[in-house]
Tab-separated table of C-alpha atoms in Angstrom:
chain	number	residue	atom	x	y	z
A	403	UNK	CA	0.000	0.000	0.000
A	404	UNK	CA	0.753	3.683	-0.181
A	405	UNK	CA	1.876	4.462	3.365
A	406	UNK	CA	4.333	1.251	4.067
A	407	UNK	CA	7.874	2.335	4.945
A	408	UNK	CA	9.299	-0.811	3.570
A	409	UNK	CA	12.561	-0.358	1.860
A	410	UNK	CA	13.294	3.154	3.860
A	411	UNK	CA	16.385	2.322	5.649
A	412	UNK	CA	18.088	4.839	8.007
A	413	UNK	CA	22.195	4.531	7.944
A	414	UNK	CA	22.690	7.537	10.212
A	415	UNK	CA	21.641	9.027	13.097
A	416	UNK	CA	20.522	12.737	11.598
A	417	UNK	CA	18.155	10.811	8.947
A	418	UNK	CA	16.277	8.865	12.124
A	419	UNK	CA	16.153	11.989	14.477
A	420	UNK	CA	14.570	13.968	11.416
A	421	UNK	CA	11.221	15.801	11.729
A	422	UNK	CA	9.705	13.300	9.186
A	423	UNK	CA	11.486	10.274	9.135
A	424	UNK	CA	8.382	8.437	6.375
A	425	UNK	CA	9.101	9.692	3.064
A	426	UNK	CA	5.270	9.695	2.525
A	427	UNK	CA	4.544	11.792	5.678
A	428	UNK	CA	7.286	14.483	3.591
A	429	UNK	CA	5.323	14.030	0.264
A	430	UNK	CA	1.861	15.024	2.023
A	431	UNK	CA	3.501	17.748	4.026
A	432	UNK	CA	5.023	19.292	0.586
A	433	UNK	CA	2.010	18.745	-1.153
A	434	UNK	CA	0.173	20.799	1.450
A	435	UNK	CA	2.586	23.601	1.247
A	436	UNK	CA	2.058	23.622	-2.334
A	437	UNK	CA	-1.519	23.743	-1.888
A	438	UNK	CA	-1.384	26.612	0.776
A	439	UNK	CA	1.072	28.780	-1.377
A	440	UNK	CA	0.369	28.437	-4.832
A	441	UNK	CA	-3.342	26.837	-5.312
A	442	UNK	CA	-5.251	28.703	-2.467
A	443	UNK	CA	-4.152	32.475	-3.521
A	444	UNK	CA	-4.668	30.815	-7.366
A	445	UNK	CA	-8.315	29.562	-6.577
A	446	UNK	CA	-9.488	31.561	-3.304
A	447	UNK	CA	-11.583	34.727	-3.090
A	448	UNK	CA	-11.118	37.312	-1.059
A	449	UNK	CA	-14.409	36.102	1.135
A	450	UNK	CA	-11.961	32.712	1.575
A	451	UNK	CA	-9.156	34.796	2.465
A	452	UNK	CA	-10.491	36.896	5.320
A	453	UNK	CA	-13.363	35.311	6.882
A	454	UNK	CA	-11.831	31.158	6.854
A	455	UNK	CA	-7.753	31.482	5.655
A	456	UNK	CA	-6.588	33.681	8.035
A	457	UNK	CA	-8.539	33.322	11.032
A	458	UNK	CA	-7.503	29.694	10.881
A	459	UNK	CA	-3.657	30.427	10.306
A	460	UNK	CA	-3.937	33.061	13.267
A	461	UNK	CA	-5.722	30.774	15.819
A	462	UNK	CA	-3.560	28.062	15.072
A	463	UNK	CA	-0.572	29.803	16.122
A	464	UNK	CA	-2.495	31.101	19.247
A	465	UNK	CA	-3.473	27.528	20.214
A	466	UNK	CA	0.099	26.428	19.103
A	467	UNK	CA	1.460	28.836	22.284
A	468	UNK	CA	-1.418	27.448	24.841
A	469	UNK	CA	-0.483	23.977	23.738
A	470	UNK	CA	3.196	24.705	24.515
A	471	UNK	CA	2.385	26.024	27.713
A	472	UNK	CA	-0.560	23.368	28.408
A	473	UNK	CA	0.221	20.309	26.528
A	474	UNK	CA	3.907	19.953	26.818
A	475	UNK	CA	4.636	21.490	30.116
A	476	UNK	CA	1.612	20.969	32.156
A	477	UNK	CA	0.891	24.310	33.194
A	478	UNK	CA	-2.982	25.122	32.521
A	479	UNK	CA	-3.707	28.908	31.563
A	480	UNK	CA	-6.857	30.698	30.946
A	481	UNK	CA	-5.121	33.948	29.574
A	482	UNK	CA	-3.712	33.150	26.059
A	483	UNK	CA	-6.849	36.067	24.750
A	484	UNK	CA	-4.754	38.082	27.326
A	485	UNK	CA	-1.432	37.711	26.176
A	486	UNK	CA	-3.084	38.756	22.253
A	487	UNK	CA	-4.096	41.666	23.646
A	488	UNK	CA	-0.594	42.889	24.708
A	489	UNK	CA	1.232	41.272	21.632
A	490	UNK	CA	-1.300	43.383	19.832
A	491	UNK	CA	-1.227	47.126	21.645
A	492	UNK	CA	2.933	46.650	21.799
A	493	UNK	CA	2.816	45.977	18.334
A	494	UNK	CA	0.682	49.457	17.613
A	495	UNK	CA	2.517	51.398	19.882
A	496	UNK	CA	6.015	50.666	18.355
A	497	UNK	CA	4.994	52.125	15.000
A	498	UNK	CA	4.304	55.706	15.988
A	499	UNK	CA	6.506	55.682	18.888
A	500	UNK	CA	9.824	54.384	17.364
A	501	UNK	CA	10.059	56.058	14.142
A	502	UNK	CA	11.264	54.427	11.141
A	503	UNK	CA	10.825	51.015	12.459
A	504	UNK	CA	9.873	47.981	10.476
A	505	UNK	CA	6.182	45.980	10.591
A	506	UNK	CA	8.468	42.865	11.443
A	507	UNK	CA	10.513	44.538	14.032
A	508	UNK	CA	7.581	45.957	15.753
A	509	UNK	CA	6.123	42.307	15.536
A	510	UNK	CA	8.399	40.364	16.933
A	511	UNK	CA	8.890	43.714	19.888
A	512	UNK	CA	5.055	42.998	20.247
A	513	UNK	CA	6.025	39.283	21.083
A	514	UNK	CA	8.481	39.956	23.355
A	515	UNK	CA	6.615	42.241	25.319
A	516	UNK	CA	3.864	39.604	25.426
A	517	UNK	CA	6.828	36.704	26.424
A	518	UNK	CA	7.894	39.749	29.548
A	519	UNK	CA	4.386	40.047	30.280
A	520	UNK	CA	3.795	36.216	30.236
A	521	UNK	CA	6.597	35.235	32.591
A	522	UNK	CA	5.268	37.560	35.011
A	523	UNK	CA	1.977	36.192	35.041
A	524	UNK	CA	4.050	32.328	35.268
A	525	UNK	CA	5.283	33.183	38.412
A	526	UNK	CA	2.752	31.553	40.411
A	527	UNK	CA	3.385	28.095	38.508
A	528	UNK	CA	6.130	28.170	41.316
A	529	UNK	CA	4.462	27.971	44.280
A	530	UNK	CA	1.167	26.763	42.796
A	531	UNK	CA	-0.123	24.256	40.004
A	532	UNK	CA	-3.273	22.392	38.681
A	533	UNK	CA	-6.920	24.173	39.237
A	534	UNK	CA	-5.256	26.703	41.476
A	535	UNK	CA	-2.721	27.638	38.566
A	536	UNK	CA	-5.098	27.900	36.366
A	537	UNK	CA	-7.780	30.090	38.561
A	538	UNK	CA	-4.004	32.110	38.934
A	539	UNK	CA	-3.967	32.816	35.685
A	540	UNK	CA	-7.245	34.391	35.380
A	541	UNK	CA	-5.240	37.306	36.943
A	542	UNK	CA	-3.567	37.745	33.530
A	543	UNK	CA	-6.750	38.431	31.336
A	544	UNK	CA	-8.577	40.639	34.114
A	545	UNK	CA	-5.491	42.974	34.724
A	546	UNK	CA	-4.402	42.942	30.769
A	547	UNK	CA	-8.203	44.175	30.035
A	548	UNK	CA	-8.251	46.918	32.979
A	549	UNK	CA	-4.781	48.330	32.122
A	550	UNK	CA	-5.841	48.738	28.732
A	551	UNK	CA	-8.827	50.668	29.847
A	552	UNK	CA	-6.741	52.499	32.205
A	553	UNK	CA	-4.256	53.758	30.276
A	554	UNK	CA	-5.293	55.523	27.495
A	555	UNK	CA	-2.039	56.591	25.689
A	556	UNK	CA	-2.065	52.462	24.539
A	557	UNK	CA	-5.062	53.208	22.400
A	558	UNK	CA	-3.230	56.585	20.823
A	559	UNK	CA	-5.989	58.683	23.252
A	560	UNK	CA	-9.079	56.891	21.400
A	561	UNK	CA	-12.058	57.839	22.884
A	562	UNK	CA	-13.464	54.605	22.393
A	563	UNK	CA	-10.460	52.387	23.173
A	564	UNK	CA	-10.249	50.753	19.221
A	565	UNK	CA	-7.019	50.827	17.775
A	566	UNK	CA	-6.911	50.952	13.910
A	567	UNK	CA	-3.807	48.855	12.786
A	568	UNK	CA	-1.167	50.837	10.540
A	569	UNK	CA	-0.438	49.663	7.282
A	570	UNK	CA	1.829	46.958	6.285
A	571	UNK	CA	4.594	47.063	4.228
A	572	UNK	CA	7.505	44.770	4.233
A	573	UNK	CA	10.953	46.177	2.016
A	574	UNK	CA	8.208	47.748	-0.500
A	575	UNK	CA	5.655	45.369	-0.290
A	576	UNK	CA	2.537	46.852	0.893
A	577	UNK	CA	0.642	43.849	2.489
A	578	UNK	CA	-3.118	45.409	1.267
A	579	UNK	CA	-5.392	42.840	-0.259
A	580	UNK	CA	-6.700	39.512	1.624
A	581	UNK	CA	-4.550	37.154	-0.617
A	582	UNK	CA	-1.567	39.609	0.301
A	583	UNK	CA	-2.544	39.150	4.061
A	584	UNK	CA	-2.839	35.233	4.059
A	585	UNK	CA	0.776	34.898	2.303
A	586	UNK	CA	2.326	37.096	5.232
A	587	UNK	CA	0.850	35.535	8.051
A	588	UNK	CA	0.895	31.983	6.195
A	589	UNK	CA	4.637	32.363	6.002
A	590	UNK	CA	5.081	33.768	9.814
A	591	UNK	CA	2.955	30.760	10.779
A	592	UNK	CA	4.862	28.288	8.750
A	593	UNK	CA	8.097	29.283	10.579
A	594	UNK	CA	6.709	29.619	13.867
A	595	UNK	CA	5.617	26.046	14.141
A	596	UNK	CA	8.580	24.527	12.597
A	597	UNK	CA	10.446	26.163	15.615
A	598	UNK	CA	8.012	25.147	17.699
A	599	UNK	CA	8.106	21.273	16.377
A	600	UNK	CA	12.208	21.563	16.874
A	601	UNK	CA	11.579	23.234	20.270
A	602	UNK	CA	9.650	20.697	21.702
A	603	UNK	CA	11.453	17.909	20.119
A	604	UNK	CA	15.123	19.619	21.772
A	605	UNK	CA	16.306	19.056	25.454
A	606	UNK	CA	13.867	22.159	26.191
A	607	UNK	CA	10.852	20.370	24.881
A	608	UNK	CA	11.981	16.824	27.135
A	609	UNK	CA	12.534	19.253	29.946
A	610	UNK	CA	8.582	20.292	29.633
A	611	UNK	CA	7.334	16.957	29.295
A	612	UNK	CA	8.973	15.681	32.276
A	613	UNK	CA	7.814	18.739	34.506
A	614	UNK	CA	4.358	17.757	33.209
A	615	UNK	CA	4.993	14.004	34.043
A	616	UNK	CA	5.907	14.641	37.198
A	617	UNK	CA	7.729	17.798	38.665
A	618	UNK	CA	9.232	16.594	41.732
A	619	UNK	CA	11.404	13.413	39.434
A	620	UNK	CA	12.278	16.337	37.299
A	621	UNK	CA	13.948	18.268	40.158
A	622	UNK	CA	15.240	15.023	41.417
A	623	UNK	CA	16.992	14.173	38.283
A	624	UNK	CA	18.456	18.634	37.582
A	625	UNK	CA	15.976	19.966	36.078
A	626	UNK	CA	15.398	23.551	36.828
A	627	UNK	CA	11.779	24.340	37.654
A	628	UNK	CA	12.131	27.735	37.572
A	629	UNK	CA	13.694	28.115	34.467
A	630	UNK	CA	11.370	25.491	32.460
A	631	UNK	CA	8.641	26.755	33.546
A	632	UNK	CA	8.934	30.254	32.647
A	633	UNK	CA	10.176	29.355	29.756
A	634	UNK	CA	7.229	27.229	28.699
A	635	UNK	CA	5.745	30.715	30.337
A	636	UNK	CA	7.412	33.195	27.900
A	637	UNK	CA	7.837	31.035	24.829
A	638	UNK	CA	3.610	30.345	24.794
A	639	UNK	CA	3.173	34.035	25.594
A	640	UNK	CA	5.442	35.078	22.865
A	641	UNK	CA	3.343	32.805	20.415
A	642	UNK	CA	0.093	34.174	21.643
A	643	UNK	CA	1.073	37.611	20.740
A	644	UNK	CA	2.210	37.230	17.954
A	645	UNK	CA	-1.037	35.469	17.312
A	646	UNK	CA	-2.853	38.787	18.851
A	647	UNK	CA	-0.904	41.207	16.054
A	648	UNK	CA	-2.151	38.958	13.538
A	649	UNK	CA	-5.489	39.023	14.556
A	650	UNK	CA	-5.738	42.580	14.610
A	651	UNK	CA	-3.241	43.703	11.920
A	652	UNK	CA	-4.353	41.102	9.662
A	653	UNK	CA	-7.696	40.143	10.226
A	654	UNK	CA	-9.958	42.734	11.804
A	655	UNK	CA	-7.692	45.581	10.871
A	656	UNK	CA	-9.604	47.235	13.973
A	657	UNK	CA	-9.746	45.900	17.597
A	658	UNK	CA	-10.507	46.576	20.987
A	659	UNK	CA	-9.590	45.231	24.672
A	660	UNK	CA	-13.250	43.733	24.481
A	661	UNK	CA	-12.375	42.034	21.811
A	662	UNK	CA	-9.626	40.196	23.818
A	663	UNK	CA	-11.964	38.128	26.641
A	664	UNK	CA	-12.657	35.555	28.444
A	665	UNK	CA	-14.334	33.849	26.156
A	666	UNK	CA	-11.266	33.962	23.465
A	667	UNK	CA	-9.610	32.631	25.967
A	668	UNK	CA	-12.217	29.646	26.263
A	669	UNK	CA	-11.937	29.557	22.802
A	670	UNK	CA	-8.311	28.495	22.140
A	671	UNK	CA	-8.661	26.019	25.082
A	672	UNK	CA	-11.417	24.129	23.056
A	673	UNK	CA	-9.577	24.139	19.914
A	674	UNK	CA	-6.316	22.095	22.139
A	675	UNK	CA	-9.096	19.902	23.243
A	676	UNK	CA	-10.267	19.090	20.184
A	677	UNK	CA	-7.144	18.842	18.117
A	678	UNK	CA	-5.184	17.089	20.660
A	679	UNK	CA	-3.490	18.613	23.909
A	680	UNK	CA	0.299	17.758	23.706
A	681	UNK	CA	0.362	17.905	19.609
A	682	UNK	CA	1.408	20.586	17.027
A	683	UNK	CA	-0.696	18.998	14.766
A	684	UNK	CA	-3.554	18.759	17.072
A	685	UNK	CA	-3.565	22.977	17.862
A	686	UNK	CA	-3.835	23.183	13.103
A	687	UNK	CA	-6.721	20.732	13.427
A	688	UNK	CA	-8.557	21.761	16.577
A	689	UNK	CA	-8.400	25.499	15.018
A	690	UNK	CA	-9.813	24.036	11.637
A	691	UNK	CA	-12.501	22.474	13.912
A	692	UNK	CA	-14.037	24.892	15.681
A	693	UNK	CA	-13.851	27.348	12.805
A	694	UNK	CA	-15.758	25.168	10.258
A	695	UNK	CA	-17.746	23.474	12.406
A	696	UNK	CA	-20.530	26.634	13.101
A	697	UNK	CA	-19.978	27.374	9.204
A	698	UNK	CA	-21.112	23.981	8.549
A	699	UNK	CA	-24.206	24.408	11.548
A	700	UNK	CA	-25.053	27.453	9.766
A	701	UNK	CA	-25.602	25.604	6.252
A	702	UNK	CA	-27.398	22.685	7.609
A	703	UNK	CA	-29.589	23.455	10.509
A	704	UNK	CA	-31.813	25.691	8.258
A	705	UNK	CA	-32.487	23.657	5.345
A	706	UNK	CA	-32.592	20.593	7.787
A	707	UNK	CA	-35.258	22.185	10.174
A	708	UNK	CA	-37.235	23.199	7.123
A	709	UNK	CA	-37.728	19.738	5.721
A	710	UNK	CA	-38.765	18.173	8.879
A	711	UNK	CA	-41.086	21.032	9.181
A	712	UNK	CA	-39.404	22.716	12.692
A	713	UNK	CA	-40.053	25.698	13.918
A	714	UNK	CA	-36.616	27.702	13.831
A	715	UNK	CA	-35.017	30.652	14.247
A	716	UNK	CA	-31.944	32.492	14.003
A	717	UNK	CA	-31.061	32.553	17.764
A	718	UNK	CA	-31.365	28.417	17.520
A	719	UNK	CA	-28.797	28.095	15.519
A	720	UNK	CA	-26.402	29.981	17.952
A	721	UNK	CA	-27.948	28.036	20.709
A	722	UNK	CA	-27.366	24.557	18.913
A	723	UNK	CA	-23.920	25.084	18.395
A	724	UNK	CA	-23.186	26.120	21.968
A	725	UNK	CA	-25.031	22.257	22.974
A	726	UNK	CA	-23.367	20.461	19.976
A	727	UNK	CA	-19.917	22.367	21.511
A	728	UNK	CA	-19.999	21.467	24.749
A	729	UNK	CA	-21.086	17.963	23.819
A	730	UNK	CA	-18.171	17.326	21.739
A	731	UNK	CA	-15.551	18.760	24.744
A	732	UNK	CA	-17.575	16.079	26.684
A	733	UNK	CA	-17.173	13.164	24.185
A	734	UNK	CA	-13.148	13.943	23.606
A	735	UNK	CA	-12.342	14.168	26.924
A	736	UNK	CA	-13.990	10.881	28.035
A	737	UNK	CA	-13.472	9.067	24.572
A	738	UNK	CA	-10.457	10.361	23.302
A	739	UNK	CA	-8.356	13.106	25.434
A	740	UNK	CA	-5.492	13.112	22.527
A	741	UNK	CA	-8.298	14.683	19.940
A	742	UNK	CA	-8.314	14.307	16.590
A	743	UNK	CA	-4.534	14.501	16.248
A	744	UNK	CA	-4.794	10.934	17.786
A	745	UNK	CA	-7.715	9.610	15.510
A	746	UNK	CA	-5.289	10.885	12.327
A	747	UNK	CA	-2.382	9.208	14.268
A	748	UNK	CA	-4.515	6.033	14.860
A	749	UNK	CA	-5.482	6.179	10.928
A	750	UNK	CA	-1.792	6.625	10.310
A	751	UNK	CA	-1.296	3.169	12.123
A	752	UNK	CA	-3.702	1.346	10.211
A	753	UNK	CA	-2.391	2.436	6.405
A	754	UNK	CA	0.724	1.298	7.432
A	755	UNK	CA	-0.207	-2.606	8.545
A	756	UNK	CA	-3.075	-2.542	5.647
A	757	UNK	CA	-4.107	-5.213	4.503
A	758	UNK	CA	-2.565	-7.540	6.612
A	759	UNK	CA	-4.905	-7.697	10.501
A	760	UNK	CA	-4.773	-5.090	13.070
């Protein structure tokens, strides 16, 4: 069959430590970057651009910095719509403020302000860990959203606290059109997780996972608690604002510290659930997930309550999703924690002993 790894023999140790060691798992992942860069801008609109594209692309990389944090070093968070909000509001406040400085510079500024912010907030995973830690945490997204209020100079003095994101234009190239905007953050998302998938697969990334196995062995054995774990701190805080630029620079091209809740928040927790907690693959398919999944609701609960002659509305719809939502969290966490990363795993499995019995 197609995915047997017969005859693909390893005769050093670089080619069995690589990222893909199945030549077919490096076919499919070129394929799909052939796809992304040359037949979506080819074949999308701009409707595909701004409303699916890039909101995918940008929570991705925000759920790729909670599942660092959450999934490979075992410290649960309920701020990663917190840690937007500052990559975000550095971001805009470099431009004006430093003058002549590029997009990208102010970008990754933004994420380092968000990584300063973030190990601040991580200091509790010291003393404290679990429910507790994650309760902490809340601390993070009220006090982000109240200094932004605060302080009005972050806003530029807007009366209405909205900041209106300043043009991009990288060595010439304004960044102006939807197909213009999914190329830039495409790429910036593209480098971002291969970092991430070397980070977590480096002496850094074994550190996390052993903290999250068990902290006290970790100490036992030198491993530095403080230092891992405000790194896993800094590095998802750094990935969650540069998520938060993206969002507003590239997507809404307007935002506000509203925009930035709790509920975000709750958002990018459900899309680690569903893709897979612990998986880089898992935070691209839980964020494909829950953003097609009320799309599809949308185009089927209408037509479908028509023809069995229901009484609907508009508000159902919104209220159907929220049950079909909360059932799904319910049915991964009992039938399958890992998500759908695991299922595609599991499927994985099976191609490669097909047709011979499981």
């Amino acid at each position: 069959m197609f995915y047997h790894e017969a005859g693909q023999f390893k005769t050093s140790y670089e080619a069995d430590s690589q990222i893909l060691p199945i030549r077919q798992d490096r076919i499919g992942l070129a394929l799909t970057l052939v796809i992304a860069f040359v037949v979506l801008p080819m074949a999308g609109d701009d409707y595909w651009f701004s409303a699916i594209l890039i909101p995918f692309l940008v929570f991705a990389l925000a759920a790729l910095g909670l599942n660092t944090l959450t999934g490979y070093a075992g410290q649960l968070s309920l701020r990663a719509a917190a840690f937007m909000a500052v990559g975000a509001y550095a971001a805009y406040n470099f431009q004006p403020r430093a003058l002549g400085i590029s997009p990208i510079t102010s970008f990754l500024l933004g994420g380092l302000s968000a990584a300063g912010v973030g190990v601040i907030f991580g200091l509790p995973s010291l003393r404290i860990k679990g429910f507790y830690l994650a309760v902490a945490t809340l601390a993070a997204q009220f006090f982000v959203a109240w200094a932004l209020t605060k302080f009005p100079w972050q806003s530029n003095n807007s009366s209405s606290g909205v900041i209106s994101a300043q043009k991009i234009d990288i060595l010439g190239w304004p960044v102006d059109t939807p197909m213009k905007k999914y190329l830039f953050v495409l790429c910036i998302v593209c480098v971002l997780a291969l970092v991430a998938k070397n980070l977590v697969r480096s002496a850094t990334g074994r550190a996390w996972m052993a903290v999250r196995d068990m902290d006290v062995l970790a100490e036992v054995i030198g491993i530095p608690l403080m230092h891992t774990k405000l790194l896993a701190f800094a590095v998802s805080s750094f990935y969650c604002g540069v998520a938060g630029m993206l969002y507003a620079f590239c997507y809404l091209g307007s935002v506000e510290s509203d925009g930035f809740g709790l509920d975000l928040s709750f958002r990018i927790l459900f899309m680690i659930i569903f893709g897979g907690v612990g998986s880089i693959l898992g935070s691209f398919l839980g964020s494909a997930f829950t953003l097609l999944l009320p799309i599809f609701l949308d185009n089927v609960l209408p037509p479908l309550a028509t023809a069995l002659h229901l009484p609907f509305t508009n508000t159902s719809v919104s209220h159907i999703q929220l049950m079909v939502f909360g059932s799904l969290i319910i049915f991964f966490l009992i039938v399958e924690p890992n998500g759908l990363a695991r299922l595609w795993q599991i499927a994985k499995e099976k191609l490669r002993l097909c047709p011979f019995p499981h």
